[in-house]
Amino acid sequence: MKYIVGMYVVMSLMVCVNLINGYLLNGEYWAITGWILIALFFFGTLFFINARSIFSKKKIER
């Protein structure tokens, strides 16, 4: 369950970074925010892979 919560947190951070760049920074730092979003996407992918492996192991045990 902690991996699903981690995926939700990463997804929320991605939205927050986009909103901060768009409204507070007026799109001035789009390259930096792009790199941050790519890093967050990779972290979210890792959470997804971990959650998928754990849920598939639980299904096999039943």
Coordinates of N, CA, C and O in Angstrom, one line a residue:
M1 N 0.8 -1.2 0.0 CA 0.0 0.0 0.0 C 0.9 1.3 0.0 O 0.5 2.3 -0.6
K2 N 2.1 1.2 0.6 CA 2.9 2.4 0.7 C 3.4 2.8 -0.7 O 3.7 3.9 -1.0
Y3 N 3.5 1.8 -1.7 CA 3.9 2.2 -3.0 C 2.8 2.9 -3.8 O 3.1 3.8 -4.6
I4 N 1.6 2.6 -3.5 CA 0.5 3.3 -4.1 C 0.4 4.7 -3.6 O 0.2 5.7 -4.3
V5 N 0.6 4.9 -2.3 CA 0.6 6.2 -1.7 C 1.8 7.0 -2.3 O 1.7 8.2 -2.6
G6 N 2.9 6.4 -2.4 CA 4.1 7.0 -3.0 C 3.8 7.5 -4.4 O 4.3 8.6 -4.9
M7 N 3.1 6.6 -5.2 CA 2.8 7.0 -6.6 C 1.9 8.3 -6.6 O 2.0 9.2 -7.4
Y8 N 0.9 8.3 -5.6 CA 0.0 9.4 -5.5 C 0.8 10.7 -5.1 O 0.5 11.8 -5.7
V9 N 1.7 10.6 -4.2 CA 2.5 11.7 -3.8 C 3.4 12.3 -5.0 O 3.4 13.5 -5.3
V10 N 4.0 11.4 -5.8 CA 4.7 11.8 -6.9 C 3.9 12.5 -8.0 O 4.2 13.5 -8.5
M11 N 2.7 11.9 -8.2 CA 1.7 12.5 -9.1 C 1.3 13.9 -8.7 O 1.2 14.9 -9.5
S12 N 1.1 14.1 -7.4 CA 0.7 15.4 -6.8 C 1.9 16.4 -7.0 O 1.6 17.6 -7.3
L13 N 3.1 15.9 -6.7 CA 4.2 16.8 -6.9 C 4.4 17.3 -8.3 O 4.8 18.4 -8.6
M14 N 4.1 16.4 -9.3 CA 4.2 16.7 -10.7 C 3.2 17.9 -11.0 O 3.5 18.8 -11.7
V15 N 2.0 17.8 -10.5 CA 1.0 18.8 -10.8 C 1.4 20.1 -10.1 O 1.3 21.2 -10.7
C16 N 1.9 20.0 -8.9 CA 2.4 21.2 -8.2 C 3.5 21.9 -8.9 O 3.5 23.2 -9.0
V17 N 4.5 21.2 -9.4 CA 5.6 21.8 -10.1 C 5.1 22.5 -11.4 O 5.5 23.6 -11.7
N18 N 4.1 21.9 -12.1 CA 3.6 22.5 -13.2 C 2.8 23.8 -12.9 O 3.0 24.8 -13.6
L19 N 2.1 23.8 -11.8 CA 1.3 25.0 -11.4 C 2.2 26.1 -10.9 O 2.0 27.2 -11.2
I20 N 3.3 25.7 -10.2 CA 4.2 26.7 -9.7 C 4.9 27.4 -10.9 O 5.1 28.6 -10.9
N21 N 5.3 26.5 -11.9 CA 6.0 27.1 -13.0 C 5.1 28.0 -13.8 O 5.5 29.0 -14.3
G22 N 3.9 27.6 -14.0 CA 3.0 28.3 -14.8 C 2.5 29.6 -14.2 O 2.4 30.6 -14.9
Y23 N 2.2 29.6 -12.9 CA 1.5 30.8 -12.3 C 2.5 31.6 -11.5 O 2.4 32.8 -11.6
L24 N 3.3 31.0 -10.7 CA 4.2 31.8 -9.9 C 5.5 32.3 -10.6 O 5.9 33.4 -10.4
L25 N 6.0 31.4 -11.5 CA 7.2 31.8 -12.2 C 7.0 32.2 -13.6 O 8.0 32.5 -14.3
N26 N 5.8 32.3 -14.0 CA 5.4 32.7 -15.4 C 6.1 32.0 -16.5 O 6.4 32.6 -17.5
G27 N 6.4 30.7 -16.3 CA 7.0 29.9 -17.3 C 8.5 30.3 -17.6 O 9.1 29.9 -18.6
E28 N 9.1 31.0 -16.7 CA 10.5 31.4 -16.9 C 11.5 30.3 -16.8 O 12.5 30.3 -17.5
Y29 N 11.2 29.3 -16.0 CA 12.1 28.2 -15.7 C 11.6 26.9 -16.3 O 11.6 25.9 -15.6
W30 N 11.1 26.9 -17.5 CA 10.5 25.7 -18.1 C 11.5 24.6 -18.2 O 11.1 23.4 -18.1
A31 N 12.8 24.9 -18.5 CA 13.7 23.8 -18.7 C 14.0 23.1 -17.4 O 14.1 21.8 -17.3
I32 N 14.2 23.8 -16.3 CA 14.4 23.2 -15.0 C 13.2 22.4 -14.5 O 13.4 21.3 -14.0
T33 N 12.1 23.0 -14.7 CA 10.9 22.2 -14.3 C 10.7 21.0 -15.2 O 10.2 20.0 -14.7
G34 N 11.1 21.1 -16.4 CA 11.0 19.9 -17.3 C 11.9 18.8 -16.8 O 11.5 17.6 -16.7
W35 N 13.1 19.1 -16.3 CA 14.0 18.1 -15.7 C 13.4 17.5 -14.4 O 13.5 16.3 -14.2
I36 N 12.8 18.4 -13.6 CA 12.2 17.9 -12.4 C 11.1 17.0 -12.7 O 10.9 15.9 -12.0
L37 N 10.3 17.3 -13.7 CA 9.1 16.5 -14.0 C 9.6 15.1 -14.6 O 9.0 14.1 -14.3
I38 N 10.7 15.1 -15.3 CA 11.2 13.8 -15.8 C 11.7 13.0 -14.6 O 11.4 11.8 -14.6
A39 N 12.4 13.6 -13.7 CA 12.9 12.8 -12.5 C 11.7 12.3 -11.7 O 11.7 11.1 -11.3
L40 N 10.6 13.1 -11.5 CA 9.5 12.6 -10.8 C 8.8 11.5 -11.5 O 8.3 10.6 -10.9
F41 N 8.7 11.6 -12.9 CA 8.1 10.5 -13.7 C 8.9 9.2 -13.4 O 8.3 8.1 -13.3
F42 N 10.2 9.3 -13.4 CA 11.0 8.0 -13.2 C 10.8 7.5 -11.8 O 10.7 6.3 -11.6
F43 N 10.7 8.4 -10.8 CA 10.4 7.9 -9.4 C 9.0 7.3 -9.4 O 8.8 6.2 -8.7
G44 N 8.0 7.9 -10.0 CA 6.7 7.3 -10.1 C 6.7 5.9 -10.8 O 6.0 5.0 -10.4
T45 N 7.5 5.8 -11.8 CA 7.6 4.5 -12.5 C 8.2 3.4 -11.6 O 7.8 2.3 -11.6
L46 N 9.2 3.8 -10.8 CA 9.7 2.9 -9.8 C 8.7 2.4 -8.8 O 8.6 1.3 -8.4
F47 N 7.9 3.4 -8.3 CA 6.8 3.0 -7.4 C 5.8 2.1 -8.0 O 5.4 1.1 -7.4
F48 N 5.5 2.3 -9.3 CA 4.6 1.5 -10.0 C 5.1 0.0 -10.2 O 4.4 -0.9 -10.0
I49 N 6.4 -0.1 -10.5 CA 7.0 -1.4 -10.7 C 7.0 -2.1 -9.4 O 6.7 -3.3 -9.3
N50 N 7.3 -1.5 -8.3 CA 7.3 -2.1 -7.0 C 5.9 -2.6 -6.6 O 5.7 -3.7 -6.1
A51 N 5.0 -1.7 -6.8 CA 3.6 -2.1 -6.4 C 3.1 -3.2 -7.3 O 2.4 -4.1 -6.8
R52 N 3.4 -3.2 -8.6 CA 3.0 -4.3 -9.4 C 3.6 -5.6 -9.0 O 2.9 -6.6 -9.0
S53 N 4.9 -5.6 -8.7 CA 5.5 -6.9 -8.3 C 5.0 -7.4 -7.0 O 4.8 -8.6 -6.8
I54 N 4.7 -6.5 -6.0 CA 4.1 -6.9 -4.7 C 2.7 -7.5 -4.9 O 2.4 -8.5 -4.3
F55 N 1.9 -6.8 -5.7 CA 0.5 -7.3 -5.9 C 0.5 -8.6 -6.7 O -0.4 -9.5 -6.5
S56 N 1.4 -8.8 -7.6 CA 1.5 -10.0 -8.4 C 1.9 -11.2 -7.5 O 1.5 -12.3 -7.6
K57 N 2.8 -10.9 -6.5 CA 3.3 -11.9 -5.6 C 2.1 -12.4 -4.7 O 2.0 -13.5 -4.3
K58 N 1.3 -11.4 -4.2 CA 0.2 -11.7 -3.4 C -0.8 -12.5 -4.1 O -1.5 -13.4 -3.5
K59 N -1.0 -12.3 -5.4 CA -2.0 -13.0 -6.2 C -1.5 -14.5 -6.3 O -2.3 -15.4 -6.3
I60 N -0.2 -14.7 -6.5 CA 0.3 -16.0 -6.7 C 0.2 -16.8 -5.4 O -0.1 -18.0 -5.4
E61 N 0.4 -16.2 -4.2 CA 0.3 -16.8 -2.9 C -1.1 -17.4 -2.6 O -1.2 -18.3 -1.9
R62 N -2.1 -16.8 -3.1 CA -3.4 -17.2 -2.8 C -3.7 -18.4 -3.6 O -4.0 -19.4 -3.7

